Coordinates of C-alpha atoms in Angstrom, one line a residue:
X1 CA 95.8 143.9 104.1
X2 CA 96.1 140.5 102.4
X3 CA 92.8 139.1 101.2
X4 CA 91.9 135.4 100.8
X5 CA 89.6 133.8 98.1
X6 CA 86.1 132.7 99.1
X7 CA 85.3 129.1 99.0
X8 CA 84.8 128.1 95.3
X9 CA 82.0 125.6 96.2
X10 CA 78.6 125.4 97.7
X11 CA 77.9 123.1 100.6
X12 CA 75.1 120.5 100.0
X13 CA 75.6 118.0 102.8
X14 CA 76.9 118.6 106.4
X15 CA 78.2 116.4 109.1
X16 CA 77.3 117.2 112.7
X17 CA 80.4 116.8 114.9
X18 CA 80.5 115.6 118.4
X19 CA 82.0 118.4 120.6
X20 CA 83.5 117.0 123.9
X21 CA 84.2 119.1 127.0
X22 CA 87.8 119.8 128.0
X23 CA 87.6 117.2 130.7
X24 CA 86.3 114.6 128.3
X25 CA 89.1 115.4 125.8
X26 CA 91.7 115.0 128.5
X27 CA 90.4 111.6 129.4
X28 CA 90.2 110.6 125.7
X29 CA 93.8 111.5 124.9
X30 CA 95.0 109.7 128.1
X31 CA 93.1 106.6 127.1
X32 CA 94.7 106.9 123.6
X33 CA 98.2 106.8 125.2
X34 CA 98.7 110.5 124.2
X35 CA 98.9 109.4 120.6
X36 CA 96.5 111.3 118.3
X37 CA 96.4 108.4 115.9
X38 CA 94.6 106.4 118.6
X39 CA 91.8 108.9 119.2
X40 CA 88.3 108.1 117.9
X41 CA 87.4 110.4 115.0
X42 CA 84.1 111.0 116.6
X43 CA 85.8 112.7 119.5
X44 CA 87.7 115.2 117.3
X45 CA 85.9 118.5 116.6
X46 CA 88.3 119.6 113.8
X47 CA 90.3 116.7 112.4
X48 CA 93.6 117.9 111.0
X49 CA 95.5 114.6 111.4
X50 CA 95.9 114.3 107.7
X51 CA 94.7 115.4 104.3
X52 CA 95.0 111.8 103.0
X53 CA 91.6 110.4 102.0
X54 CA 89.8 113.0 104.1
X55 CA 88.7 115.2 101.2
X56 CA 85.1 116.2 100.4
X57 CA 84.1 114.9 96.9
X58 CA 82.1 117.0 94.5
X59 CA 78.6 116.3 93.2
X60 CA 80.1 115.2 89.9
X61 CA 82.3 112.7 91.7
X62 CA 79.4 111.3 93.7
X63 CA 77.5 111.0 90.4
X64 CA 80.4 109.1 89.1
X65 CA 80.1 106.5 91.8
X66 CA 76.7 105.6 90.3
X67 CA 78.3 104.4 87.1
X68 CA 80.9 102.2 88.6
X69 CA 81.7 99.2 86.4
X70 CA 82.8 96.5 88.9
X71 CA 84.0 94.1 86.3
X72 CA 87.0 92.0 87.5
X73 CA 88.9 92.9 84.3
X74 CA 88.5 95.6 81.7
X75 CA 86.4 98.0 83.7
X76 CA 85.4 101.1 81.7
X77 CA 86.2 103.2 84.8
X78 CA 89.8 102.0 84.6
X79 CA 90.0 103.1 81.0
X80 CA 88.7 106.5 82.1
X81 CA 91.3 106.8 84.9
X82 CA 94.2 105.5 82.7
X83 CA 93.4 108.0 79.9
X84 CA 93.1 110.9 82.4
X85 CA 96.4 110.2 84.0
X86 CA 98.1 110.1 80.6
X87 CA 96.4 113.3 79.5
X88 CA 97.0 115.4 82.6
X89 CA 100.4 113.9 83.8
X90 CA 101.9 112.7 80.5
X91 CA 103.2 109.3 81.5
X92 CA 103.2 106.4 79.0
X93 CA 102.1 103.6 81.3
X94 CA 99.8 103.5 84.4
X95 CA 99.4 100.7 87.0
X96 CA 96.5 101.1 89.5
X97 CA 97.1 100.6 93.2
X98 CA 94.9 100.9 96.3
X99 CA 96.8 103.9 97.5
X100 CA 100.3 105.5 97.3
X101 CA 102.1 103.1 99.5
X102 CA 101.0 100.2 97.2
X103 CA 102.8 102.0 94.4
X104 CA 105.9 102.5 96.6
X105 CA 105.9 98.8 97.4
X106 CA 105.9 97.7 93.8
X107 CA 108.4 100.3 92.6
X108 CA 110.8 99.4 95.5
X109 CA 110.5 95.7 94.9
X110 CA 111.4 96.1 91.2
X111 CA 114.0 98.8 91.3
X112 CA 115.9 98.2 94.5
X113 CA 118.6 95.6 95.3
X114 CA 120.4 95.3 98.7
X115 CA 123.3 97.6 99.1
X116 CA 121.9 100.4 96.9
X117 CA 121.1 104.0 97.8
X118 CA 118.0 106.1 97.2
X119 CA 118.6 109.9 97.3
X120 CA 115.5 112.0 98.0
X121 CA 114.6 115.6 98.9
X122 CA 113.8 114.6 102.5
X123 CA 112.4 111.3 103.7
X124 CA 108.8 110.3 104.1
X125 CA 107.9 107.6 106.6
X126 CA 106.3 104.9 104.4
X127 CA 108.4 105.7 101.4
X128 CA 111.7 105.2 103.3
X129 CA 110.3 102.1 105.0
X130 CA 109.7 100.4 101.6
X131 CA 113.1 101.5 100.4
X132 CA 114.9 100.2 103.4
X133 CA 112.9 97.0 103.6
X134 CA 114.2 96.2 100.1
X135 CA 117.8 96.8 101.1
X136 CA 118.5 100.4 100.2
X137 CA 119.9 103.2 102.3
X138 CA 118.0 106.5 102.1
X139 CA 120.2 109.7 101.6
X140 CA 118.7 113.1 102.1
X141 CA 119.8 115.5 99.3
X142 CA 117.4 118.4 100.0
X143 CA 118.9 121.9 100.4
X144 CA 120.1 122.7 103.9
X145 CA 117.6 125.5 104.3
X146 CA 114.8 123.0 104.3
X147 CA 115.8 121.9 107.8
X148 CA 115.6 125.4 109.3
X149 CA 112.0 126.4 110.1
X150 CA 112.9 130.1 110.1
X151 CA 114.4 130.3 106.6
X152 CA 111.8 131.7 104.2
X153 CA 112.5 130.6 100.6
X154 CA 110.0 130.2 97.7
X155 CA 111.2 126.7 96.8
X156 CA 112.5 125.2 100.0
X157 CA 111.9 121.6 98.7
X158 CA 114.6 121.9 96.0
X159 CA 117.3 119.2 95.6
X160 CA 120.8 120.2 96.4
X161 CA 122.7 119.3 93.3
X162 CA 126.0 119.3 95.1
X163 CA 124.7 116.7 97.6
X164 CA 123.3 114.6 94.8
X165 CA 126.6 114.8 92.8
X166 CA 128.6 113.9 96.0
X167 CA 126.5 110.8 96.5
X168 CA 127.0 109.7 92.9
X169 CA 130.7 110.2 93.3
X170 CA 130.8 108.4 96.6
X171 CA 128.9 105.2 95.7
X172 CA 128.7 105.2 91.9
X173 CA 125.7 105.7 89.6
X174 CA 125.2 101.9 89.4
X175 CA 124.4 101.9 93.1
X176 CA 121.6 104.4 92.7
X177 CA 118.4 102.7 91.3
X178 CA 116.5 106.0 91.0
X179 CA 116.2 109.5 92.6
X180 CA 113.0 110.0 94.7
X181 CA 111.7 113.5 94.0
X182 CA 108.8 114.6 96.2
X183 CA 106.6 117.4 94.9
X184 CA 105.8 119.0 97.4
X185 CA 108.0 117.9 100.3
X186 CA 105.7 116.8 103.1
X187 CA 108.2 116.5 106.0
X188 CA 109.7 119.9 105.2
X189 CA 106.3 121.6 105.7
X190 CA 104.7 121.1 102.3
X191 CA 107.5 122.9 100.5
X192 CA 107.5 123.1 96.7
X193 CA 110.3 122.3 94.1
X194 CA 111.0 124.8 91.4
X195 CA 110.7 123.9 87.7
X196 CA 114.3 125.1 87.2
X197 CA 115.5 122.7 89.9
X198 CA 113.6 119.7 88.4
X199 CA 115.2 120.5 85.1
X200 CA 118.7 120.7 86.7
X201 CA 118.2 117.4 88.5
X202 CA 117.0 115.8 85.2
X203 CA 120.1 117.0 83.4
X204 CA 122.4 115.6 86.1
X205 CA 120.6 112.3 86.2
X206 CA 120.7 111.9 82.4
X207 CA 124.4 112.3 82.5
X208 CA 124.7 109.3 84.7
X209 CA 121.8 107.2 83.4
X210 CA 119.8 107.5 86.7
X211 CA 116.0 107.4 86.5
X212 CA 113.9 109.9 88.5
X213 CA 110.6 108.8 90.1
X214 CA 108.4 111.5 91.6
X215 CA 106.2 111.2 94.7
X216 CA 103.5 113.3 93.0
X217 CA 100.9 113.0 95.7
X218 CA 100.6 116.8 96.0
X219 CA 101.8 117.7 92.6
X220 CA 98.9 120.1 91.9
X221 CA 99.9 122.2 95.0
X222 CA 103.5 122.2 93.6
X223 CA 102.2 123.4 90.2
X224 CA 100.3 126.2 91.9
X225 CA 103.5 127.4 93.7
X226 CA 105.4 127.3 90.4
X227 CA 102.6 129.4 88.7
X228 CA 102.6 132.0 91.5
X229 CA 106.3 132.1 92.5
X230 CA 108.5 131.2 89.5
X231 CA 109.2 133.6 86.6
X232 CA 107.7 132.6 83.3
X233 CA 104.8 130.5 84.6
X234 CA 102.1 133.1 85.6
X235 CA 100.3 132.6 82.3
X236 CA 100.6 128.8 82.2
X237 CA 97.7 126.6 83.2
X238 CA 98.0 124.1 86.1
X239 CA 97.8 121.3 83.6
X240 CA 100.5 122.8 81.4
X241 CA 102.8 123.1 84.4
X242 CA 102.1 119.5 85.5
X243 CA 103.0 118.2 82.0
X244 CA 106.3 120.0 82.1
X245 CA 107.1 118.9 85.7
X246 CA 106.6 115.3 84.8
X247 CA 108.6 115.6 81.5
X248 CA 111.6 115.8 83.8
X249 CA 110.9 112.4 85.4
X250 CA 110.7 108.8 84.3
X251 CA 107.6 107.9 86.4
X252 CA 105.8 108.6 89.6
X253 CA 104.0 107.1 92.6
X254 CA 100.6 108.7 93.4
X255 CA 98.2 108.7 96.3
X256 CA 94.9 109.8 94.9
X257 CA 93.8 110.5 98.5
X258 CA 95.4 113.9 98.3
X259 CA 95.4 115.9 95.1
X260 CA 93.2 113.2 93.4
X261 CA 90.4 114.5 95.7
X262 CA 89.2 111.0 96.6
X263 CA 89.1 108.8 99.7
X264 CA 91.1 105.9 98.4
X265 CA 93.2 105.0 95.3
X266 CA 96.6 105.5 93.7
X267 CA 98.8 104.5 90.9
X268 CA 102.4 103.8 89.7
X269 CA 103.2 105.6 86.4
X270 CA 106.2 105.0 84.3
X271 CA 107.7 105.6 80.8
X272 CA 109.8 102.4 81.1
X273 CA 108.3 99.5 79.1
X274 CA 110.1 96.8 81.1
X275 CA 109.3 98.2 84.5
X276 CA 105.6 98.5 83.4
X277 CA 105.5 94.8 82.4
X278 CA 107.0 93.7 85.8
X279 CA 104.7 96.1 87.7
X280 CA 101.6 94.6 86.0
X281 CA 102.7 91.2 87.3
X282 CA 103.4 92.3 90.8
X283 CA 100.1 94.3 91.1
X284 CA 98.3 91.0 90.8
X285 CA 100.2 89.6 93.8
X286 CA 100.0 92.6 96.1
X287 CA 97.1 94.8 94.9
X288 CA 94.6 93.3 92.5
X289 CA 94.1 93.0 88.8
X290 CA 96.0 95.4 86.4
X291 CA 92.6 97.0 85.6
X292 CA 91.7 97.9 89.2
X293 CA 94.6 97.5 91.5
X294 CA 92.6 97.4 94.7
X295 CA 90.1 100.1 93.8
X296 CA 86.5 99.6 93.0
X297 CA 85.2 100.8 89.6
X298 CA 83.3 103.6 91.3
X299 CA 86.5 104.7 93.1
X300 CA 88.4 104.9 89.8
X301 CA 85.6 107.0 88.2
X302 CA 85.7 109.4 91.1
X303 CA 89.5 109.5 90.9
X304 CA 89.5 110.4 87.2
X305 CA 87.0 113.2 87.8
X306 CA 89.0 114.4 90.8
X307 CA 92.2 114.7 88.8
X308 CA 90.4 117.0 86.4
X309 CA 88.8 119.1 89.1
X310 CA 92.1 119.5 91.0
X311 CA 93.5 121.4 88.0
X312 CA 90.9 124.1 88.1
X313 CA 92.7 127.3 89.2
X314 CA 89.8 128.5 91.4
X315 CA 90.0 125.3 93.4
X316 CA 93.7 125.1 93.9
X317 CA 94.1 128.8 94.7
X318 CA 91.5 128.5 97.5
X319 CA 93.0 125.3 98.8
X320 CA 96.5 126.7 99.2
X321 CA 95.4 130.1 100.4
X322 CA 93.1 128.6 103.1
X323 CA 96.2 127.0 104.5
X324 CA 98.1 130.3 104.3
X325 CA 95.2 132.0 106.1
X326 CA 95.8 129.8 109.2
X327 CA 99.5 130.2 109.0
X328 CA 99.3 133.9 108.6
X329 CA 97.1 134.2 111.7
X330 CA 99.6 132.2 113.8
X331 CA 102.6 134.1 112.5
X332 CA 100.9 137.4 113.4
X333 CA 100.4 136.1 116.9
X334 CA 104.1 135.2 117.3
X335 CA 103.5 131.4 117.2
X336 CA 106.6 129.7 115.8
X337 CA 105.8 127.8 112.5
X338 CA 107.8 126.4 109.6
X339 CA 108.2 129.2 107.0
X340 CA 107.0 129.7 104.4
X341 CA 103.6 128.2 104.8
X342 CA 103.3 125.1 102.6
X343 CA 100.6 123.8 100.4
X344 CA 98.8 121.2 102.5
X345 CA 99.3 122.2 106.1
X346 CA 100.8 124.5 108.7
X347 CA 103.7 123.0 110.7
X348 CA 104.2 124.2 114.2
X349 CA 107.8 124.4 115.3
X350 CA 107.5 122.3 118.4
X351 CA 111.1 122.9 119.5
X352 CA 110.6 126.6 119.6
X353 CA 107.0 126.3 120.9
X354 CA 108.1 124.1 123.9
X355 CA 111.7 125.3 124.3
X356 CA 111.7 124.1 127.9
X357 CA 111.6 120.4 126.7
X358 CA 114.5 118.5 125.2
X359 CA 113.9 116.5 122.0
X360 CA 114.1 113.3 124.1
X361 CA 111.0 114.6 125.9
X362 CA 109.1 114.4 122.6
X363 CA 107.9 118.0 122.4
X364 CA 106.0 117.5 119.1
X365 CA 104.1 114.5 120.4
X366 CA 103.2 116.4 123.6
X367 CA 102.2 119.5 121.8
X368 CA 99.8 117.5 119.5
X369 CA 98.2 115.8 122.5
X370 CA 97.7 119.1 124.4
X371 CA 96.3 120.9 121.4
X372 CA 93.6 118.3 121.3
X373 CA 92.9 118.8 125.0
X374 CA 92.8 122.6 124.6
X375 CA 90.6 122.8 121.5
X376 CA 89.4 119.4 120.2
X377 CA 91.7 119.8 117.2
X378 CA 93.5 116.6 116.2
X379 CA 97.0 117.1 114.6
X380 CA 100.0 114.9 114.0
X381 CA 103.5 114.6 115.3
X382 CA 106.2 114.9 112.6
X383 CA 109.5 114.8 114.6
X384 CA 111.6 112.2 116.4
X385 CA 108.8 109.8 117.0
X386 CA 108.0 109.7 113.2
X387 CA 111.6 109.5 112.3
X388 CA 112.1 106.2 114.1
X389 CA 115.4 104.5 114.9
X390 CA 118.5 103.7 112.9
X391 CA 118.1 100.1 111.9
X392 CA 121.9 99.4 112.4
X393 CA 122.5 101.1 115.8
X394 CA 119.0 101.3 117.3
X395 CA 119.5 105.0 118.1
X396 CA 116.7 107.4 117.6
X397 CA 116.9 109.4 114.4
X398 CA 116.9 113.1 115.5
X399 CA 115.6 115.3 112.7
X400 CA 116.3 119.0 112.9
X401 CA 112.7 119.6 112.3
X402 CA 110.5 118.7 115.3
X403 CA 107.0 119.7 114.2
X404 CA 103.3 119.3 114.7
X405 CA 101.4 119.1 111.3
X406 CA 98.1 120.8 111.0
X407 CA 96.9 119.2 107.8
X408 CA 93.9 120.8 106.1
X409 CA 91.5 118.4 104.2
X410 CA 90.4 119.7 100.9
X411 CA 86.9 121.3 100.6
X412 CA 86.0 120.3 104.2
X413 CA 86.5 123.2 106.5
X414 CA 85.7 127.0 106.3
X415 CA 87.8 130.0 107.3
X416 CA 85.8 130.1 110.6
X417 CA 87.1 126.6 111.4
X418 CA 90.6 128.0 110.8
X419 CA 89.9 130.8 113.3
X420 CA 89.0 128.2 115.9
X421 CA 92.2 126.3 115.3
X422 CA 94.3 129.5 115.5
X423 CA 92.6 130.6 118.7
X424 CA 93.3 127.3 120.4
X425 CA 97.0 127.3 119.4
X426 CA 97.5 130.9 120.4
X427 CA 96.0 130.3 123.8
X428 CA 98.1 127.2 124.2
X429 CA 101.2 129.2 123.2
X430 CA 100.5 131.6 126.0
X431 CA 100.5 128.8 128.5
X432 CA 103.3 126.7 126.9
X433 CA 105.5 126.4 129.9
X434 CA 102.9 124.3 131.6
X435 CA 103.0 121.6 129.0
X436 CA 105.0 118.6 130.1
X437 CA 107.1 116.2 128.1
X438 CA 106.2 112.6 127.2
X439 CA 108.0 109.2 127.2
X440 CA 107.4 105.9 125.5
X441 CA 105.5 103.2 127.3
X442 CA 105.0 101.1 124.2
X443 CA 107.1 101.3 121.1
X444 CA 106.4 99.2 118.0
X445 CA 109.4 98.0 116.0
X446 CA 108.3 99.6 112.7
X447 CA 106.5 102.9 111.9
X448 CA 106.1 103.5 115.6
X449 CA 104.2 106.7 115.3
X450 CA 101.0 105.0 114.3
X451 CA 100.6 102.7 117.4
X452 CA 103.1 103.9 120.0
X453 CA 101.8 104.8 123.5
X454 CA 103.1 107.5 125.8
X455 CA 102.7 108.9 129.3
X456 CA 103.5 112.2 130.9
X457 CA 107.1 112.6 132.2

């Protein structure tokens, strides 16, 4: 029987959740337009909407808050954060931002011109928005297996080199500002990229002079998978693996709200001197000064400490294995999930779960809403609603993966909480034919999944 590591932390402070009745939850989700983003957090017993900014900080991070240097320029906390990023990730230059999408905005404005193409190993919502808003077309170059929830591969986030080469041949290298390499791949189920694949992508891009910029939001999780799944890395430290990973890139965007173990913060890192100079100018316009970028001094201190703590093997092993614990319980009960279980969450295969609904009846959105009614667990739709519409034709993007993401915050919940989540899902799966579809009653023109409203079909 597989065993799972105990929590590598002690709990000092607790939050008392508000537990609604089933009837109250049904009224709450109806009032929210069946959109889990519109629920009040106080109404959610176990909140798995996201792992972004929902982490529990350590005592050392809280202590770091007390030495915040809130100077408008030249904060010592910025010096600490900058030095830590360089030490642990290996980049030459760092520009602070308020979170990851701030870094995406600056990178896109500098690198992208209208009519260009950005290849990436599956899209992410805000990333693709910034790319398209600046005139680029996103092209998915992930391996085909990533779109099949049943395929079980150790590195399902890998780039398909043939797809990348085909795009280069089709449009020309001068039309590709950079390759966007996510580690891990969120929309594929938190799937990692192998070191060998990163190396191969780098070799191909060097041949054509194309830079590589990584979305390194969950890079520590990716490093853990490399350590445990890829030959030759079992004896490497997480930090050593990170440094090699980023040696195959030219820069990165980072949301510290995930593997940085903080509630806010991010950065744009680069080895390009010219891009760094331009980014330092734009950060003043969109984020703040180059020595804080929208973060307070205390945020930056906690961020620097969090980067170091995230590389502790005991921490990252428990983080990933706690996610696996939930996934393994669901698989054992026959619940359809994306395989293998990823690093930051379990993704329910909503198409298979609600096979009586068509994709136009929004099975993932409906499943997320009814999971809340059943158990008080808040999750997130990651399917056709999140994918949005084709900006040229107005037609819905119809991704092959129609999922509900159960995203586990870091150092917040116990295995007993995972048992509650599993029990609710398993019970819902036994009554799945009773779950109805949904339809839009309000659809925002951009990033509709945040604010859309629905009603039962």
